[in-house]
CSV table of C-alpha atoms in Angstrom, one decimal:
chain,number,residue,atom,x,y,z
A,1,UNK,CA,-43.3,-6.0,-3.3
A,2,UNK,CA,-42.8,-7.9,0.0
A,3,UNK,CA,-39.0,-7.6,0.8
A,4,UNK,CA,-37.1,-9.0,3.7
A,5,UNK,CA,-33.6,-7.5,4.5
A,6,UNK,CA,-31.1,-9.7,6.4
A,7,UNK,CA,-28.4,-7.2,6.8
A,8,UNK,CA,-28.4,-3.6,8.2
A,9,UNK,CA,-26.8,-2.0,5.1
A,10,UNK,CA,-29.4,-3.5,2.8
A,11,UNK,CA,-32.1,-2.2,5.1
A,12,UNK,CA,-30.6,1.3,4.8
A,13,UNK,CA,-30.3,1.0,1.1
A,14,UNK,CA,-33.9,-0.1,0.8
A,15,UNK,CA,-35.5,2.5,3.1
A,16,UNK,CA,-33.4,5.3,1.4
A,17,UNK,CA,-35.3,4.6,-1.9
A,18,UNK,CA,-38.8,4.3,-0.3
A,19,UNK,CA,-39.1,0.5,0.4
A,20,UNK,CA,-39.4,-0.7,4.0
A,21,UNK,CA,-38.8,-4.2,4.5
A,22,UNK,CA,-41.4,-6.5,6.1
A,23,UNK,CA,-38.8,-8.3,7.9
A,24,UNK,CA,-35.3,-7.6,9.2
A,25,UNK,CA,-32.2,-8.9,10.9
A,26,UNK,CA,-31.7,-8.5,14.6
A,27,UNK,CA,-29.0,-5.9,13.8
A,28,UNK,CA,-31.1,-3.6,11.6
A,29,UNK,CA,-31.6,-0.4,13.7
A,30,UNK,CA,-31.8,2.4,11.1
A,31,UNK,CA,-33.9,4.1,10.3
A,32,UNK,CA,-35.5,3.6,13.7
A,33,UNK,CA,-39.0,2.8,12.2
A,34,UNK,CA,-37.7,-0.5,10.9
A,35,UNK,CA,-37.2,-1.8,14.5
A,36,UNK,CA,-40.9,-2.7,14.7
A,37,UNK,CA,-40.7,-5.3,12.0
A,38,UNK,CA,-40.4,-8.9,12.6
A,39,UNK,CA,-36.8,-10.1,13.1
A,40,UNK,CA,-35.5,-13.3,11.3
A,41,UNK,CA,-32.1,-13.7,12.6
A,42,UNK,CA,-30.3,-14.1,16.1
A,43,UNK,CA,-26.8,-14.7,17.3
A,44,UNK,CA,-25.1,-16.4,20.2
A,45,UNK,CA,-22.6,-13.7,20.5
A,46,UNK,CA,-23.2,-11.4,23.3
A,47,UNK,CA,-22.0,-7.9,22.4
A,48,UNK,CA,-23.5,-5.9,25.2
A,49,UNK,CA,-21.1,-4.6,27.7
A,50,UNK,CA,-18.3,-6.7,26.4
A,51,UNK,CA,-14.8,-5.6,25.6
A,52,UNK,CA,-13.3,-6.1,22.0
A,53,UNK,CA,-11.2,-9.0,23.4
A,54,UNK,CA,-14.2,-10.7,25.0
A,55,UNK,CA,-16.2,-10.5,21.8
A,56,UNK,CA,-13.4,-11.8,19.7
A,57,UNK,CA,-12.9,-14.8,22.1
A,58,UNK,CA,-16.6,-15.5,21.7
A,59,UNK,CA,-16.3,-15.4,17.9
A,60,UNK,CA,-13.2,-17.5,17.8
A,61,UNK,CA,-14.9,-20.2,20.2
A,62,UNK,CA,-17.9,-20.7,18.0
A,63,UNK,CA,-18.1,-24.2,16.3
A,64,UNK,CA,-20.2,-23.4,13.3
A,65,UNK,CA,-22.4,-20.4,12.2
A,66,UNK,CA,-22.4,-17.4,14.5
A,67,UNK,CA,-25.9,-16.4,13.3
A,68,UNK,CA,-29.1,-18.2,12.8
A,69,UNK,CA,-32.0,-17.6,10.4
A,70,UNK,CA,-35.6,-18.2,11.5
A,71,UNK,CA,-36.8,-20.3,8.5
A,72,UNK,CA,-40.3,-20.8,9.9
A,73,UNK,CA,-40.8,-17.0,10.4
A,74,UNK,CA,-39.4,-16.5,6.8
A,75,UNK,CA,-41.9,-19.0,5.5
A,76,UNK,CA,-44.7,-17.1,7.3
A,77,UNK,CA,-43.8,-13.7,5.9
A,78,UNK,CA,-43.5,-15.2,2.3
A,79,UNK,CA,-41.4,-12.4,0.7
A,80,UNK,CA,-41.0,-11.8,-2.9
A,81,UNK,CA,-37.4,-10.7,-2.5
A,82,UNK,CA,-34.8,-11.4,0.3
A,83,UNK,CA,-31.7,-9.1,0.3
A,84,UNK,CA,-28.6,-10.6,2.0
A,85,UNK,CA,-24.9,-10.3,1.8
A,86,UNK,CA,-21.7,-12.1,1.0
A,87,UNK,CA,-19.1,-9.6,2.2
A,88,UNK,CA,-18.6,-10.8,5.6
A,89,UNK,CA,-19.6,-13.9,7.5
A,90,UNK,CA,-18.7,-12.5,10.8
A,91,UNK,CA,-21.3,-9.7,10.6
A,92,UNK,CA,-24.5,-11.3,9.3
A,93,UNK,CA,-26.1,-14.6,8.2
A,94,UNK,CA,-24.2,-16.5,5.5
A,95,UNK,CA,-25.9,-16.1,2.1
A,96,UNK,CA,-25.5,-19.9,1.7
A,97,UNK,CA,-27.9,-20.5,4.6
A,98,UNK,CA,-30.5,-18.1,3.0
A,99,UNK,CA,-30.3,-20.1,-0.3
A,100,UNK,CA,-30.7,-23.3,1.6
A,101,UNK,CA,-33.8,-22.1,3.6
A,102,UNK,CA,-35.5,-21.0,0.4
A,103,UNK,CA,-34.7,-24.2,-1.3
A,104,UNK,CA,-35.8,-26.4,1.5
A,105,UNK,CA,-39.0,-24.7,2.1
A,106,UNK,CA,-39.7,-24.2,-1.7
A,107,UNK,CA,-40.3,-20.5,-1.2
A,108,UNK,CA,-41.2,-18.4,-4.2
A,109,UNK,CA,-38.7,-15.7,-3.5
A,110,UNK,CA,-35.8,-14.1,-5.3
A,111,UNK,CA,-32.5,-13.7,-3.4
A,112,UNK,CA,-30.2,-10.7,-3.9
A,113,UNK,CA,-26.8,-11.3,-2.4
A,114,UNK,CA,-24.8,-8.1,-2.1
A,115,UNK,CA,-20.9,-8.3,-2.0
A,116,UNK,CA,-19.6,-4.7,-2.0
A,117,UNK,CA,-15.7,-4.2,-1.3
A,118,UNK,CA,-15.4,-0.6,-2.4
A,119,UNK,CA,-17.3,2.7,-2.4
A,120,UNK,CA,-18.0,2.1,-6.0
A,121,UNK,CA,-19.3,-1.2,-5.3
A,122,UNK,CA,-21.7,0.2,-2.7
A,123,UNK,CA,-23.1,2.5,-5.3
A,124,UNK,CA,-23.5,-0.2,-7.8
A,125,UNK,CA,-25.3,-2.2,-5.1
A,126,UNK,CA,-27.7,0.7,-4.5
A,127,UNK,CA,-28.8,0.4,-8.3
A,128,UNK,CA,-29.1,-3.3,-8.0
A,129,UNK,CA,-31.5,-2.8,-5.0
A,130,UNK,CA,-33.5,-0.2,-6.9
A,131,UNK,CA,-33.8,-2.4,-9.8
A,132,UNK,CA,-34.8,-5.5,-7.8
A,133,UNK,CA,-37.8,-3.5,-6.1
A,134,UNK,CA,-38.9,-1.4,-9.0
A,135,UNK,CA,-37.3,1.8,-7.7
A,136,UNK,CA,-34.7,2.4,-10.5
A,137,UNK,CA,-35.2,6.2,-10.8
A,138,UNK,CA,-35.3,6.7,-7.0
A,139,UNK,CA,-31.9,4.8,-6.7
A,140,UNK,CA,-30.4,6.7,-9.5
A,141,UNK,CA,-31.4,9.8,-7.9
A,142,UNK,CA,-30.0,8.9,-4.5
A,143,UNK,CA,-26.8,7.8,-6.2
A,144,UNK,CA,-26.5,11.3,-7.8
A,145,UNK,CA,-27.0,13.1,-4.5
A,146,UNK,CA,-24.3,11.0,-2.9
A,147,UNK,CA,-21.9,11.8,-5.7
A,148,UNK,CA,-22.6,15.4,-5.3
A,149,UNK,CA,-21.7,15.2,-1.6
A,150,UNK,CA,-18.6,13.2,-2.5
A,151,UNK,CA,-17.6,15.8,-4.9
A,152,UNK,CA,-18.2,18.5,-2.4
A,153,UNK,CA,-15.7,16.9,0.0
A,154,UNK,CA,-13.0,16.4,-2.8
A,155,UNK,CA,-13.5,20.1,-3.5
A,156,UNK,CA,-12.8,21.1,0.1
A,157,UNK,CA,-9.7,19.1,0.6
A,158,UNK,CA,-8.1,19.8,-2.8
A,159,UNK,CA,-4.6,21.2,-2.4
A,160,UNK,CA,-4.3,20.4,1.3
A,161,UNK,CA,-1.6,18.2,2.8
A,162,UNK,CA,-2.5,14.5,2.9
A,163,UNK,CA,-1.6,13.3,6.5
A,164,UNK,CA,-0.8,9.6,7.2
A,165,UNK,CA,-4.2,8.3,8.3
A,166,UNK,CA,-5.0,5.0,10.0
A,167,UNK,CA,-8.6,3.8,10.5
A,168,UNK,CA,-9.1,0.7,12.8
A,169,UNK,CA,-12.3,-1.4,12.9
A,170,UNK,CA,-11.2,-3.5,15.8
A,171,UNK,CA,-8.8,-2.9,18.7
A,172,UNK,CA,-8.1,-6.2,20.6
A,173,UNK,CA,-6.9,-7.9,18.5
A,174,UNK,CA,-5.8,-4.9,16.2
A,175,UNK,CA,-7.6,-4.7,12.8
A,176,UNK,CA,-7.1,-2.1,10.2
A,177,UNK,CA,-10.2,-1.3,8.2
A,178,UNK,CA,-10.5,-2.7,4.5
A,179,UNK,CA,-13.1,-2.8,1.9
A,180,UNK,CA,-14.1,0.9,1.2
A,181,UNK,CA,-12.0,2.4,4.1
A,182,UNK,CA,-9.0,3.2,1.7
A,183,UNK,CA,-11.4,5.0,-0.7
A,184,UNK,CA,-12.8,7.1,2.0
A,185,UNK,CA,-9.4,8.1,3.4
A,186,UNK,CA,-8.2,9.2,0.0
A,187,UNK,CA,-11.3,11.1,-0.9
A,188,UNK,CA,-11.1,12.8,2.5
A,189,UNK,CA,-7.7,14.1,1.8
A,190,UNK,CA,-5.6,11.7,3.6
A,191,UNK,CA,-3.0,9.0,2.9
A,192,UNK,CA,-4.8,5.8,2.6
A,193,UNK,CA,-1.7,3.5,2.1
A,194,UNK,CA,-2.2,1.9,5.6
A,195,UNK,CA,-5.5,0.5,4.7
A,196,UNK,CA,-5.6,-2.8,2.9
A,197,UNK,CA,-7.2,-3.3,-0.6
A,198,UNK,CA,-9.3,-6.2,0.4
A,199,UNK,CA,-10.9,-7.3,3.6
A,200,UNK,CA,-10.1,-5.7,7.0
A,201,UNK,CA,-6.8,-7.3,8.2
A,202,UNK,CA,-5.4,-8.2,11.5
A,203,UNK,CA,-2.1,-6.5,12.4
A,204,UNK,CA,0.4,-6.3,15.1
A,205,UNK,CA,1.2,-3.2,17.0
A,206,UNK,CA,4.6,-3.0,15.1
A,207,UNK,CA,2.7,-2.2,11.9
A,208,UNK,CA,0.9,0.7,13.5
A,209,UNK,CA,4.1,2.0,15.2
A,210,UNK,CA,6.0,1.7,11.9
A,211,UNK,CA,3.2,3.6,9.9
A,212,UNK,CA,3.2,6.2,12.8
A,213,UNK,CA,-0.2,7.7,11.7
A,214,UNK,CA,-0.8,11.4,12.0
A,215,UNK,CA,-4.5,10.9,12.3
A,216,UNK,CA,-5.9,7.9,14.0
A,217,UNK,CA,-9.6,6.9,13.7
A,218,UNK,CA,-10.9,4.1,15.8
A,219,UNK,CA,-14.3,2.9,14.5
A,220,UNK,CA,-14.8,-0.6,16.0
A,221,UNK,CA,-17.3,-2.7,14.0
A,222,UNK,CA,-20.8,-2.6,15.7
A,223,UNK,CA,-19.7,0.0,18.4
A,224,UNK,CA,-21.3,3.2,19.2
A,225,UNK,CA,-19.2,6.4,19.7
A,226,UNK,CA,-19.2,5.8,23.5
A,227,UNK,CA,-18.0,2.2,23.2
A,228,UNK,CA,-15.3,3.4,20.6
A,229,UNK,CA,-14.0,5.8,23.3
A,230,UNK,CA,-13.7,2.9,25.9
A,231,UNK,CA,-11.8,1.0,23.0
A,232,UNK,CA,-9.4,3.8,22.6
A,233,UNK,CA,-8.6,3.8,26.4
A,234,UNK,CA,-7.7,0.1,26.0
A,235,UNK,CA,-5.3,1.1,23.1
A,236,UNK,CA,-3.7,3.7,25.2
A,237,UNK,CA,-2.6,1.1,27.7
A,238,UNK,CA,0.2,0.0,25.2
A,239,UNK,CA,3.7,1.3,25.8
A,240,UNK,CA,4.0,2.5,22.2
A,241,UNK,CA,0.8,4.5,22.4
A,242,UNK,CA,2.3,8.0,23.5
A,243,UNK,CA,4.9,7.8,20.8
A,244,UNK,CA,2.4,7.8,18.0
A,245,UNK,CA,2.4,11.2,16.2
A,246,UNK,CA,-1.5,11.3,16.2
A,247,UNK,CA,-1.5,11.0,20.0
A,248,UNK,CA,1.2,13.6,20.4
A,249,UNK,CA,-0.3,16.0,18.1
A,250,UNK,CA,-3.9,15.4,19.4
A,251,UNK,CA,-5.6,13.8,16.5
A,252,UNK,CA,-7.2,10.6,17.8
A,253,UNK,CA,-10.8,10.2,17.0
A,254,UNK,CA,-13.4,7.7,18.4
A,255,UNK,CA,-16.3,7.2,16.0
A,256,UNK,CA,-19.5,5.6,15.9
A,257,UNK,CA,-18.6,2.7,13.7
A,258,UNK,CA,-22.0,0.9,13.8
A,259,UNK,CA,-23.7,4.0,12.2
A,260,UNK,CA,-20.9,5.0,9.8
A,261,UNK,CA,-17.8,3.2,8.7
A,262,UNK,CA,-18.9,-0.5,9.1
A,263,UNK,CA,-21.9,-0.5,6.9
A,264,UNK,CA,-21.9,-0.5,3.1
A,265,UNK,CA,-24.8,1.7,2.7
A,266,UNK,CA,-25.9,5.2,1.8
A,267,UNK,CA,-24.6,6.6,5.2
A,268,UNK,CA,-20.9,5.9,3.9
A,269,UNK,CA,-21.0,9.3,2.5
A,270,UNK,CA,-21.7,10.6,6.1
A,271,UNK,CA,-18.7,8.7,7.1
A,272,UNK,CA,-16.7,10.4,4.4
A,273,UNK,CA,-17.7,13.9,5.7
A,274,UNK,CA,-16.7,12.8,9.3
A,275,UNK,CA,-13.4,11.4,8.2
A,276,UNK,CA,-12.7,14.7,6.3
A,277,UNK,CA,-13.2,16.5,9.5
A,278,UNK,CA,-10.9,14.2,11.3
A,279,UNK,CA,-8.3,14.4,8.7
A,280,UNK,CA,-8.6,18.1,8.3
A,281,UNK,CA,-10.1,19.5,11.6
A,282,UNK,CA,-10.6,23.0,9.9
A,283,UNK,CA,-13.5,21.3,8.1
A,284,UNK,CA,-15.3,20.2,11.2
A,285,UNK,CA,-17.8,23.1,10.9
A,286,UNK,CA,-19.4,21.6,8.0
A,287,UNK,CA,-20.8,18.7,10.1
A,288,UNK,CA,-24.4,19.0,11.1
A,289,UNK,CA,-25.2,18.3,15.0
A,290,UNK,CA,-26.0,14.7,14.4
A,291,UNK,CA,-22.9,13.8,12.5
A,292,UNK,CA,-20.7,16.0,14.9
A,293,UNK,CA,-22.3,13.9,17.8
A,294,UNK,CA,-20.9,10.6,16.2
A,295,UNK,CA,-17.2,11.4,16.5
A,296,UNK,CA,-15.0,12.6,19.5
A,297,UNK,CA,-11.5,13.7,19.7
A,298,UNK,CA,-10.1,11.5,22.5
A,299,UNK,CA,-6.3,12.2,22.1
A,300,UNK,CA,-6.3,14.4,25.3
A,301,UNK,CA,-8.3,11.9,27.3
A,302,UNK,CA,-6.0,9.1,26.4
């Protein structure tokens, strides 16, 4: 089957069950082998070397779509299936643009638009992708493996305290992570009440100060761990920063949001394991070297 993926999380779902797409979005970077495939999307937003505020200003100033779809290349690839998303119009091409391109060019392609907003939704999306590409058994096996890892985390944190935990997916302006973030925090043994039930939500500093997290996890959308560290340094410029319990007690973590928390794909279980190590540092030894390298305690640096 000839499959095009227009969102990184879908690419990760596809490759995890043994189906490499023949075309990808410009943001698809995992697994590394997919980066040799033709790209079908682009954006006018310049992320490289930009601060959170500069990127947000760019997004706010755009009149129209932030992402473009190369319909000519899509036509040339002639896919059987196009996997896209409806979860966030700031993160990828809007699914309506995909339907329009297929209709205008009379392409004989099915469109699978994923719209996960919880961890269960992500696991359901995995099964939908598997069914769509004829890999139902592989998808079910991967789902079982992910559940086993989730259960392992739950068994490690049972009976432990549930510290107040805040996960941020943007720092200027301040956003608290939504969608699956509350699920992850609670499964990892933390108090997830700070995270919204729905989409990520812009907040004022007063909300963070009032909640006063005992664990603060900063995973800006699309940022590597190194850029997340820089984002924390910006947070530390606020007058209220040093009054936060997480700062005073040394529990502020910069995380590779691009690889982990931001994408509703199979690596959310990696995110869960990293989060458990942040909420309960005594569990950090269970992380392998790769995962340990995606998180850094920056409380002392800030």
